[in-house]
XYZ file of C-alpha atoms in Angstrom:
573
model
C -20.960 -7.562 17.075
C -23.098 -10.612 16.815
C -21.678 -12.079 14.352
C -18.784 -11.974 11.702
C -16.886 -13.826 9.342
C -14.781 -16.486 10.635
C -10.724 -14.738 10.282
C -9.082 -11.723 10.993
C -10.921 -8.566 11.353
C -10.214 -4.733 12.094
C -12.955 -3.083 14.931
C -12.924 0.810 14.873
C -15.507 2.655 17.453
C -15.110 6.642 18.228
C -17.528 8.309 20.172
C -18.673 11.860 18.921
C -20.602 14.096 20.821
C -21.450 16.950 18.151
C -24.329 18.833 20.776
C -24.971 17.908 23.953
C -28.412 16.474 23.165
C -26.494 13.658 20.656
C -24.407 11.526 20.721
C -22.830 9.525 17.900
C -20.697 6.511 17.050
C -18.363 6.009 14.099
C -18.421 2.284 13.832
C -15.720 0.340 11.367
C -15.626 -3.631 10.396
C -12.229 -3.816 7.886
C -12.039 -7.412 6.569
C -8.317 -8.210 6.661
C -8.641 -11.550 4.386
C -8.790 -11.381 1.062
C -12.206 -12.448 -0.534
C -14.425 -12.551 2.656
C -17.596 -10.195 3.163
C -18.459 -8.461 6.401
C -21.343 -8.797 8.457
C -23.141 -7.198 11.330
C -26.714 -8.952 12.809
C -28.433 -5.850 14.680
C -31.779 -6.648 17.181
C -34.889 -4.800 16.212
C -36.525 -6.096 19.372
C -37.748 -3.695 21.622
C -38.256 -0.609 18.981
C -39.782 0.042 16.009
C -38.361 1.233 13.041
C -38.503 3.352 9.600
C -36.831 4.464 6.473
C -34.821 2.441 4.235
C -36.865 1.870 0.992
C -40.168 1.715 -0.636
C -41.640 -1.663 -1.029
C -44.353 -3.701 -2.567
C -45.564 -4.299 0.595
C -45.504 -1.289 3.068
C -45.623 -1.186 6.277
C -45.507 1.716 9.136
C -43.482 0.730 11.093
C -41.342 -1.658 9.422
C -42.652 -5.256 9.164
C -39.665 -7.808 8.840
C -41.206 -10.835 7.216
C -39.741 -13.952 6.778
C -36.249 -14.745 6.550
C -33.869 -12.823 3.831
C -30.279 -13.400 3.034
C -28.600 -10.225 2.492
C -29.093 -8.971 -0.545
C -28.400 -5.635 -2.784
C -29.151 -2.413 -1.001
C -29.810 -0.992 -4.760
C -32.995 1.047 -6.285
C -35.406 -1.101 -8.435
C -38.762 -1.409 -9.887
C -41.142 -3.334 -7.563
C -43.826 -3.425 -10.093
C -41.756 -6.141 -12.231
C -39.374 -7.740 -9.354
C -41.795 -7.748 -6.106
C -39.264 -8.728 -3.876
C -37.061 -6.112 -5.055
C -36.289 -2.643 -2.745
C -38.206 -0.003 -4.711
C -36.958 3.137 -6.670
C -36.578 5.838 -3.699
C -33.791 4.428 -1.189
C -32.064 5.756 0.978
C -29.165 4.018 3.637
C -31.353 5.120 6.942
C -33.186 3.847 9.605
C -34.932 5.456 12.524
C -36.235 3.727 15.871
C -38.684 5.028 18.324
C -36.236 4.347 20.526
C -34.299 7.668 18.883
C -31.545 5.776 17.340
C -30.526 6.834 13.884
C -28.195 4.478 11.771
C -26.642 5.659 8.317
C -24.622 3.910 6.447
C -21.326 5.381 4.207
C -21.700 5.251 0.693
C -18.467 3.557 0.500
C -19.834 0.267 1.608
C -21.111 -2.513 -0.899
C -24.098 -2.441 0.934
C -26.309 -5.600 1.413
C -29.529 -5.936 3.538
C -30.682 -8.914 5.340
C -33.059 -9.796 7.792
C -35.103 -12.677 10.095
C -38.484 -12.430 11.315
C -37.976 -15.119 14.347
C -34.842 -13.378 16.088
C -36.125 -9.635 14.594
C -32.830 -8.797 13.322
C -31.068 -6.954 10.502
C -28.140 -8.027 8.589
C -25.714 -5.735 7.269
C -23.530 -7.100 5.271
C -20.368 -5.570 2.928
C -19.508 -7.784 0.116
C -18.073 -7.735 -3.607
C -18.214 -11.550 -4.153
C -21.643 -12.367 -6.587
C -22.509 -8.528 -6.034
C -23.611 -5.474 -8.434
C -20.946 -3.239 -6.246
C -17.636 -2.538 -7.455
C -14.482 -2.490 -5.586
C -11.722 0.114 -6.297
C -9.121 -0.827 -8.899
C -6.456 0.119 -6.181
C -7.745 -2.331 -3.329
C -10.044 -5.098 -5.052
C -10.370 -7.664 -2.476
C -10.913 -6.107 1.020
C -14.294 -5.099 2.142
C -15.463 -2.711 4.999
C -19.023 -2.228 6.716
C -19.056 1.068 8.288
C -21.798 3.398 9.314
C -23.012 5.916 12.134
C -24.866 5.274 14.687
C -26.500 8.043 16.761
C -28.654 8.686 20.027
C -30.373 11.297 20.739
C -33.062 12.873 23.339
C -36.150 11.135 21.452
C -36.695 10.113 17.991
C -38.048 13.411 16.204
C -34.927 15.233 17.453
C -32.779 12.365 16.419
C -34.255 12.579 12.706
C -33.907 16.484 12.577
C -30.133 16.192 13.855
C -29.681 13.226 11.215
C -31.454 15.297 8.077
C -29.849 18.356 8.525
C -26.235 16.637 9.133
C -26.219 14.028 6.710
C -29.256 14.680 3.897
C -29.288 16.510 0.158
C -31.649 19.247 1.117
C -33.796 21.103 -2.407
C -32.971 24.592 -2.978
C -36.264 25.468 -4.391
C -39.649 24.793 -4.040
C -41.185 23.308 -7.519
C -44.083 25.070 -8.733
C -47.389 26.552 -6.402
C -49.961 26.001 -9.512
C -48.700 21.727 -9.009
C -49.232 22.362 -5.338
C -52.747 23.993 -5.613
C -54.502 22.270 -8.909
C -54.322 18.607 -9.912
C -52.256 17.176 -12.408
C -54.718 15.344 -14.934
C -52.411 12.606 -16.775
C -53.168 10.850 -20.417
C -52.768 7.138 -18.765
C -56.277 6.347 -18.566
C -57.709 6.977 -21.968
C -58.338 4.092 -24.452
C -56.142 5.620 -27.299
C -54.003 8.694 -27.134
C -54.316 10.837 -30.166
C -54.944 14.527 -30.980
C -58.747 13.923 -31.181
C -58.793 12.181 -27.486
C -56.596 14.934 -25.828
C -58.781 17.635 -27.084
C -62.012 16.280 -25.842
C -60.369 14.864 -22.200
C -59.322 18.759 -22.019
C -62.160 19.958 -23.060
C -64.117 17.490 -20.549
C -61.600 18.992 -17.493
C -63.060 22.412 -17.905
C -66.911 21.635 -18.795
C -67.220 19.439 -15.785
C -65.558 22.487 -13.510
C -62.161 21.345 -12.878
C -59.039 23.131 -12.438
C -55.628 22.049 -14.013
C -52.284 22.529 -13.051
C -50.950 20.412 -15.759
C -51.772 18.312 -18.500
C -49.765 15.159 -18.430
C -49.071 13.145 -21.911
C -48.136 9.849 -20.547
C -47.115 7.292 -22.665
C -48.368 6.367 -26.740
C -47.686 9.900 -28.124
C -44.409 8.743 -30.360
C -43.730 6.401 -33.010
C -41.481 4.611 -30.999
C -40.369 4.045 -27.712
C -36.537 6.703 -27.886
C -37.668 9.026 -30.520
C -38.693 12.495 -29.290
C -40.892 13.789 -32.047
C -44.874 13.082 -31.872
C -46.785 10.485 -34.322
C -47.779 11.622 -37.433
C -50.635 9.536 -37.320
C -51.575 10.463 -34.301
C -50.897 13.998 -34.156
C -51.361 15.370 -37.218
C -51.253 18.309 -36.590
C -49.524 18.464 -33.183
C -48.120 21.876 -33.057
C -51.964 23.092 -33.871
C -52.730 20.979 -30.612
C -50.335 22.436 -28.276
C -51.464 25.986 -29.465
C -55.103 25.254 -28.387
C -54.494 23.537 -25.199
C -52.556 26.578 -24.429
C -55.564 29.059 -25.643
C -57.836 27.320 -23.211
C -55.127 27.648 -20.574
C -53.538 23.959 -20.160
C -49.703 23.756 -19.534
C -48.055 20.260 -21.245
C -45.732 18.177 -20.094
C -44.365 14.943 -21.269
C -43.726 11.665 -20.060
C -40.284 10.408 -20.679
C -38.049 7.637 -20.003
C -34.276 6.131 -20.299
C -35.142 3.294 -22.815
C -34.380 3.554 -26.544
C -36.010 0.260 -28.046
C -33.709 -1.904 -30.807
C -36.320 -0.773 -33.323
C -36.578 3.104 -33.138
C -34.481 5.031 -35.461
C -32.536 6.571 -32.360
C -31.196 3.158 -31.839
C -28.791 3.320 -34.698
C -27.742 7.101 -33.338
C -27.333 5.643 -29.460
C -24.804 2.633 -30.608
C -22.629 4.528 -32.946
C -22.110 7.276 -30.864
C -21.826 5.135 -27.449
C -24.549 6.647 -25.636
C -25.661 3.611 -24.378
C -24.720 1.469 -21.480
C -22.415 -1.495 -22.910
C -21.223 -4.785 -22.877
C -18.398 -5.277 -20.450
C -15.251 -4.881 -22.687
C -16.890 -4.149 -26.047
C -18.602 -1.215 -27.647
C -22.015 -3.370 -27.831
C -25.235 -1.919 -26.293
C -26.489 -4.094 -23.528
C -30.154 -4.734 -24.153
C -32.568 -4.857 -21.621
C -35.974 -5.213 -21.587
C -38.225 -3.128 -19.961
C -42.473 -2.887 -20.047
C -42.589 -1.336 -23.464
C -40.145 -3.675 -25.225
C -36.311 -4.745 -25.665
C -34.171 -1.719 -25.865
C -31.104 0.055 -25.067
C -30.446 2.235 -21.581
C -29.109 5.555 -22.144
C -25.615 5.726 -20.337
C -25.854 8.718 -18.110
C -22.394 8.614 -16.347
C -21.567 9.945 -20.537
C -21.611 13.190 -20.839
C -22.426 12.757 -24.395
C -25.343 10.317 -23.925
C -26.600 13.288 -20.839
C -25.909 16.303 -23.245
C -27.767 14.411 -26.147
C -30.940 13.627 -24.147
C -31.204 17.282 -22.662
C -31.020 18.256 -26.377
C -34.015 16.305 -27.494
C -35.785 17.362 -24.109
C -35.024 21.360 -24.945
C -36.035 20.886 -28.672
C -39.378 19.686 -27.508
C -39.589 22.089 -25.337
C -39.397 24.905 -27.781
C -41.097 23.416 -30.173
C -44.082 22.609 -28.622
C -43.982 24.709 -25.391
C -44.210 22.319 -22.923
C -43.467 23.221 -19.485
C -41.793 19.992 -18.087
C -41.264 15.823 -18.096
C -42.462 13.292 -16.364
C -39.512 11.238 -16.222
C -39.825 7.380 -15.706
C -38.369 4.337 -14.264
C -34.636 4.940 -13.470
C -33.795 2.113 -11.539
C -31.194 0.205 -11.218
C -33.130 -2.614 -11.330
C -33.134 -2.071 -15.352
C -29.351 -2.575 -15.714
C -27.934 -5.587 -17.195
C -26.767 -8.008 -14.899
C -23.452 -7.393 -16.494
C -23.028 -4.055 -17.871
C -20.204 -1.774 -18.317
C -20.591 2.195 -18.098
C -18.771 5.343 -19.169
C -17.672 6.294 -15.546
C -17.458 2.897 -13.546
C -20.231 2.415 -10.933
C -18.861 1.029 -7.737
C -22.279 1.431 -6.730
C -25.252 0.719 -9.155
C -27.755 3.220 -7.544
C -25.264 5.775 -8.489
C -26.940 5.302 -11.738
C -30.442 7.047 -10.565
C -28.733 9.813 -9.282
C -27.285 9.963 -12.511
C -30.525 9.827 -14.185
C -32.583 12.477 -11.971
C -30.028 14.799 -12.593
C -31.676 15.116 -15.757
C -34.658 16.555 -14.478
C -32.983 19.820 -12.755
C -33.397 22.232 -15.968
C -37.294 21.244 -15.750
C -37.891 20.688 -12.042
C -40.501 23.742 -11.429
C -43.123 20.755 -12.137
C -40.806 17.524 -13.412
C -41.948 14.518 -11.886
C -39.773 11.099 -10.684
C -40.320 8.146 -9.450
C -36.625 7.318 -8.721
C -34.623 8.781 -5.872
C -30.692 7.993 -4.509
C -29.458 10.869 -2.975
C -31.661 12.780 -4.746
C -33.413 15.082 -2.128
C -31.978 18.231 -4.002
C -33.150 17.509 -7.070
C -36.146 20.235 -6.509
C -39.171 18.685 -7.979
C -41.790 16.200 -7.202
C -41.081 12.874 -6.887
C -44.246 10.462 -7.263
C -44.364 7.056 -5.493
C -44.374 4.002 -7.701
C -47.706 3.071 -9.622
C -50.592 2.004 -7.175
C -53.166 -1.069 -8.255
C -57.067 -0.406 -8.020
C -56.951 -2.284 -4.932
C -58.004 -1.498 -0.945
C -54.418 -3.352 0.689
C -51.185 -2.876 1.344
C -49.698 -4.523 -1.464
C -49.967 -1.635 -3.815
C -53.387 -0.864 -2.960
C -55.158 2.348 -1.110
C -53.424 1.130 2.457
C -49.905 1.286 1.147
C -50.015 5.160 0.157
C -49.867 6.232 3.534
C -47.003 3.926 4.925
C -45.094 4.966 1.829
C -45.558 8.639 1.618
C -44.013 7.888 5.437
C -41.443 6.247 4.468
C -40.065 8.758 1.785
C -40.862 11.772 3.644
C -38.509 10.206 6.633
C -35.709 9.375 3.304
C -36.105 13.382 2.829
C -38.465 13.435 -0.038
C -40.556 15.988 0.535
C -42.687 16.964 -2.274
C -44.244 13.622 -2.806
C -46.915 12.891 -5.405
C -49.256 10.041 -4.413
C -49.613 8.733 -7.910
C -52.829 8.977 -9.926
C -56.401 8.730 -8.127
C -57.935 5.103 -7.914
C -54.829 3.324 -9.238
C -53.701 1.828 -12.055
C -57.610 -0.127 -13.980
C -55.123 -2.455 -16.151
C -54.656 -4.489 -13.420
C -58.471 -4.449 -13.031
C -60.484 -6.712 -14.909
C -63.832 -4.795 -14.457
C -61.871 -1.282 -16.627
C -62.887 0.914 -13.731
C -62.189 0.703 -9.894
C -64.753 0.106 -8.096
C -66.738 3.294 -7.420
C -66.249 3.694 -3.567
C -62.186 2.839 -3.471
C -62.322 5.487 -6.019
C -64.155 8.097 -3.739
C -62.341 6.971 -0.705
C -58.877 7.584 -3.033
C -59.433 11.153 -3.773
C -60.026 11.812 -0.056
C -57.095 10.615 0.647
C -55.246 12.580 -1.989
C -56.848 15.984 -1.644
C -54.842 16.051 1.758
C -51.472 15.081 -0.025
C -48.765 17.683 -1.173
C -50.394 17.144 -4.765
C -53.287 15.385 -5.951
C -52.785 13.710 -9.930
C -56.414 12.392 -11.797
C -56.273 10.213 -14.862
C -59.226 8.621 -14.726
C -61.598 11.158 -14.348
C -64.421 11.317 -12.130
C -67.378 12.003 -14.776
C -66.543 8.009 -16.065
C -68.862 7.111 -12.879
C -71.857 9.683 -12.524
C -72.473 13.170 -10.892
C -72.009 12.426 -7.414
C -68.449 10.889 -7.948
C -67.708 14.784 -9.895
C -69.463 16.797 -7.185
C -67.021 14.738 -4.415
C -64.161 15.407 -6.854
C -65.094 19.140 -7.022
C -65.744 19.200 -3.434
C -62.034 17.562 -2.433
C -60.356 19.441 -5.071
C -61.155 22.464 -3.929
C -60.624 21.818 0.091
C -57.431 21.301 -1.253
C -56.553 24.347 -2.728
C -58.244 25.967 0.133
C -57.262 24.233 3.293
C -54.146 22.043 2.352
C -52.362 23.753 -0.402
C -51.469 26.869 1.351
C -50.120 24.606 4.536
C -48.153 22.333 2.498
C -46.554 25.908 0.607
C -45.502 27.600 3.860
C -44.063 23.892 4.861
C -42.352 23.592 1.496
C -40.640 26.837 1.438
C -39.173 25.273 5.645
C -38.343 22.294 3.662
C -35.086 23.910 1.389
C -33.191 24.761 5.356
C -34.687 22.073 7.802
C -35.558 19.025 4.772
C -38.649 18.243 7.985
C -41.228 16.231 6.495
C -44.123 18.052 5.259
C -46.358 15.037 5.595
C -45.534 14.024 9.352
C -46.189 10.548 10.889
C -47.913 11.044 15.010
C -45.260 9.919 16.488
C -43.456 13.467 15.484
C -45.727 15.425 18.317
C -46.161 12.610 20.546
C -42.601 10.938 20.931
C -43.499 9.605 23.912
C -46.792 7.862 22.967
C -46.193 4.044 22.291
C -49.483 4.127 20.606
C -48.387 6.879 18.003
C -45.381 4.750 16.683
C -47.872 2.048 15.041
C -50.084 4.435 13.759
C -50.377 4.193 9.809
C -53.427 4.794 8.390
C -53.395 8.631 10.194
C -51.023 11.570 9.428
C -49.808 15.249 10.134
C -49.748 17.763 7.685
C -47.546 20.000 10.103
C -47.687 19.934 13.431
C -50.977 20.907 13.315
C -53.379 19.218 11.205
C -54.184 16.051 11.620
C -56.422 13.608 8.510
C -57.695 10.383 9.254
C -59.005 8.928 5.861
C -61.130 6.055 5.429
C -59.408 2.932 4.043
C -61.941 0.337 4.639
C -64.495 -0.492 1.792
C -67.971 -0.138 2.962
C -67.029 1.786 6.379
C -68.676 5.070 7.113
C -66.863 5.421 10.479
C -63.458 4.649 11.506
C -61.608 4.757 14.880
C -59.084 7.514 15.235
C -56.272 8.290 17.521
C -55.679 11.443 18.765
C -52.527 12.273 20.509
C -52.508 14.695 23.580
C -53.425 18.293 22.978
C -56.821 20.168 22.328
C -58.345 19.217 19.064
C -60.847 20.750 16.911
C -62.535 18.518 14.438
C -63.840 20.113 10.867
C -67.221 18.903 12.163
C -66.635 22.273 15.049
C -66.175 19.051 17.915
C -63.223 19.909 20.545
C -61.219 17.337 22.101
C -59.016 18.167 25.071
C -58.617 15.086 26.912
C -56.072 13.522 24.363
C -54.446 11.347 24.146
C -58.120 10.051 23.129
C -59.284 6.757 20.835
C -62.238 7.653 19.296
C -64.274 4.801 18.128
C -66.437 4.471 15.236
C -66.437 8.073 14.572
C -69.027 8.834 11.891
C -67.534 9.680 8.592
C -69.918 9.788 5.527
C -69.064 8.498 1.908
C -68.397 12.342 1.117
C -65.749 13.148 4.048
C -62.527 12.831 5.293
C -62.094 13.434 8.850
C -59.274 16.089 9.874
C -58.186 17.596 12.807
C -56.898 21.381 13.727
C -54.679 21.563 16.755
C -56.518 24.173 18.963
C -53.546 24.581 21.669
């Protein structure tokens, strides 16, 4: 202990030594005063270290910049709060130097840290906190967690995932695997007309589809579940020919039901919604697409009501799945009061991707607490049109990391080229688009929205090109590592470190990854660069260009990669 709370204070430590390879620690802080928070100041000098959450700005390893007092350990949306932890959290860290630390779920959990001593603060607290004590013991806190050591850090995270993770028990669908998902998000309007001809366009410039996404626009108003007249008149007439020409629908979806859609009036008379704290009020909140309330999903009612409207379009229409947004906690009230009390507000996501388990052969989230066995894909939060870290091409990597080590397997790297509104110009620019798909084509799934035929032929021919290395190289790897996935939760996309655990240079490697064991891609993430340097770890290599390499571990420097490549790696033996 570094550091603590001046007062009295109850230490617990037992040693556990559950294989011979491990060993753990069961470590206790009870706060014996009333009213006083708990707090532990680890070093994180000498290691480096992953996990925790998604961030704005990503970094492999982790980065701690600046000085923050401890704060909420809760999910949130890092798109509207940017110093907020993002939507797919997990209590975990991992060092290189194979330590493993989990924290219980009993613990009002607050994170802290500062860049000039490199330490974290954990911290247990109720006092000007989200958490909740129990009713029967309001005013004592504890900080307790596991701490364990093993033989080197991949073995460490195996031990740790099988012991302490939600695994999935099935592996969401192979057609979301092998095709893209093309999404609705990019076009102008979104109307009958418009989805007929961006179909149409998907199959007369040669593309595959595993799904077409709706996203957004397609209602009246944001909580109703029925399509706009105006837009769709004839919707059901829609659905029939998308399905004649062989596209499966699904529909984006969210938590929100806005003051001024009819469902409002429904949601507070029959207390679906999350409340005022001792009244039968709606809380508003307000969220991208308005002021509205959140559905309570602790209620029964408020769950069984939703999956109602979800099944009705469903059978109505015949679309496959959801895309369900947002879900974080971040998008409570600051005071709020809920069905089934919350001691802990990311309890609340849980809650929410729960819903997606009747849908999950292709439902997509973007939330995740304890969530790994939800079964379907979970996609990182939206990306800008931008080459850095903040949001931008750099962060995928570091991110898809980062979940994959939370135990989020089947990972969807949001939509190719990012997200134009933040761009003034309407589309990316041309190359960061090129150099996107690359990068996607060797993800679990790859997910277009702005499609490739808005720039000219040679940006569809590299589309074409990518799409289909995917389903021919990639896809059927990622499968047979999916199916591993439901008894081992391994990561399917693996940092270098994972083959090479004792290679300092492979720990601070983040603009590389494993598919495997055995493949290795090294994108380019640099605009104007056709060549990059890439780090090979020991082992024979064959590159897709037929080169071997058997003198790892090898830098290679400036290696030549054109506008139309990615380069990859096969492990040879």
């Amino acid at each position: 202990c570094d550091k603590s709370m001046a007062g009295n204070i109850h230490f617990f430590i037992e040693t556990v030594k559950p294989k011979d390879t491990v060993e753990c620690y069961r470590v206790r802080w009870d706060e014996l005063e009333e009213h006083r928070l708990v707090e532990h100041v680890m070093s994180c000098s000498g290691a480096h270290w992953y996990g925790g959450a998604e961030t704005r700005l990503q970094h492999w390893p982790i980065v701690l910049q600046g000085n923050q007092a401890p704060k909420p350990f809760i999910t949130g949306d890092i798109h509207s709060n940017h110093e907020a932890f993002g939507g797919i959290l997990e209590r975990y860290w991992l060092s290189s130097n194979a330590t493993a630390i989990k924290i219980n779920d009993s613990v009002p959990f607050h994170l802290g840290w500062d860049e000039t001593n490199k330490t974290l603060w954990f911290q247990a607290r109720y006092g000007d906190s989200p958490y909740r004590p129990e009713p029967d013991n309001p005013h004592h806190v504890t900080l307790s967690y596991r701490v364990c050591v093993g033989h080197d850090v991949t073995s460490i995270h195996k031990y740790m995932v099988r012991r302490y993770f939600n695994k999935p028990n099935k592996v969401p669908s192979e057609a979301v695997f092998r095709q893209p998902i093309w999404s609705t998000k990019a076009l102008e309007e979104v109307n009958q007309e418009r989805i007929l001809k961006y179909a149409s366009d998907i199959r007369k410039n040669g593309f595959n589809c595993s799904h077409l996404e709706l996203c957004d626009r397609y209602t009246s108003g944001y909580g109703e579940f029925e399509l706009d007249p105006i837009k769709f008149p004839n919707a059901s007439a829609m659905f029939q020919k998308l399905k004649e020409d062989g596209f499966q629908v699904t529909l984006w979806m969210h938590p929100f039901v806005n003051y001024n859609s009819v469902n409002f009036g429904v949601g507070v008379e029959r207390g679906l919604f999350v409340r005022v704290p001792g009244s039968q009020l709606p809380a508003l909140v307000r969220w991208w697409n308005g002021i509205a309330g959140i559905l309570d999903f602790t209620n029964p009612e408020a769950r069984d009501w939703y999956a109602l409207n979800l099944r009705t379009l469903k059978n109505k229409y015949g679309v496959v799945s959801f895309k369900f947004d947002a879900g974080e906690t971040s998008y409570l009230p600051q005071q709020f009061s809920t069905f089934v009390p919350l001691r802990d507000p990311s309890t609340f996501t849980r809650r929410y991707t729960e819903m997606a388990i009747p849908f999950n052969d292709r439902a997509e989230l973007r939330s995740g607490y304890q969530s790994q066995n939800i079964s379907c894909f979970f996609r990182i939060i939206d990306r800008d049109s931008l080459w850095g870290y903040t949001l931008g091409l750099k962060s995928i990597i570091p991110t898809v990391l980062t979940i994959s080590i939370l135990g989020y397997q089947f990972i969807l790297p949001d939509i190719i080229g990012g997200n134009t509104n933040s761009n003034l110009t309407g589309l990316p620019d041309r190359e960061l688009y090129i150099r996107w798909l690359e990068l996607s084509a060797f993800m679990p799934a790859m997910q277009f929205s702005l499609p490739p035929w808005q720039f000219d032929d040679e940006v569809v021919n590299i589309a074409k090109k990518f799409a289909a290395l995917h389903e021919s190289l990639v896809a059927p790897r990622v499968l047979e590592l999916a199916g591993e996935v439901l008894y081992t939760g391994d990561p399917i996309i693996r940092p270098l470190w994972w083959i090479a655990t004792d290679d300092e240079a492979a720990y601070k490697i983040d603009s590389q990854f494993l598919i495997g064991d055995d493949l290795l891609v090294a994108p380019v993430l640099e605009p104007g660069k056709q060549e990059r340097d890439i780090y090979l770890p020991a082992g024979r290599w064959r590159s897709y260009k037929g080169e071997y390499f058997d003198k790892g571990p090898v830098y290679l420097t400036d290696y030549p990669v054109d506008l139309d490549e990615v380069a990859y790696f096969v492990w040879s033996g």
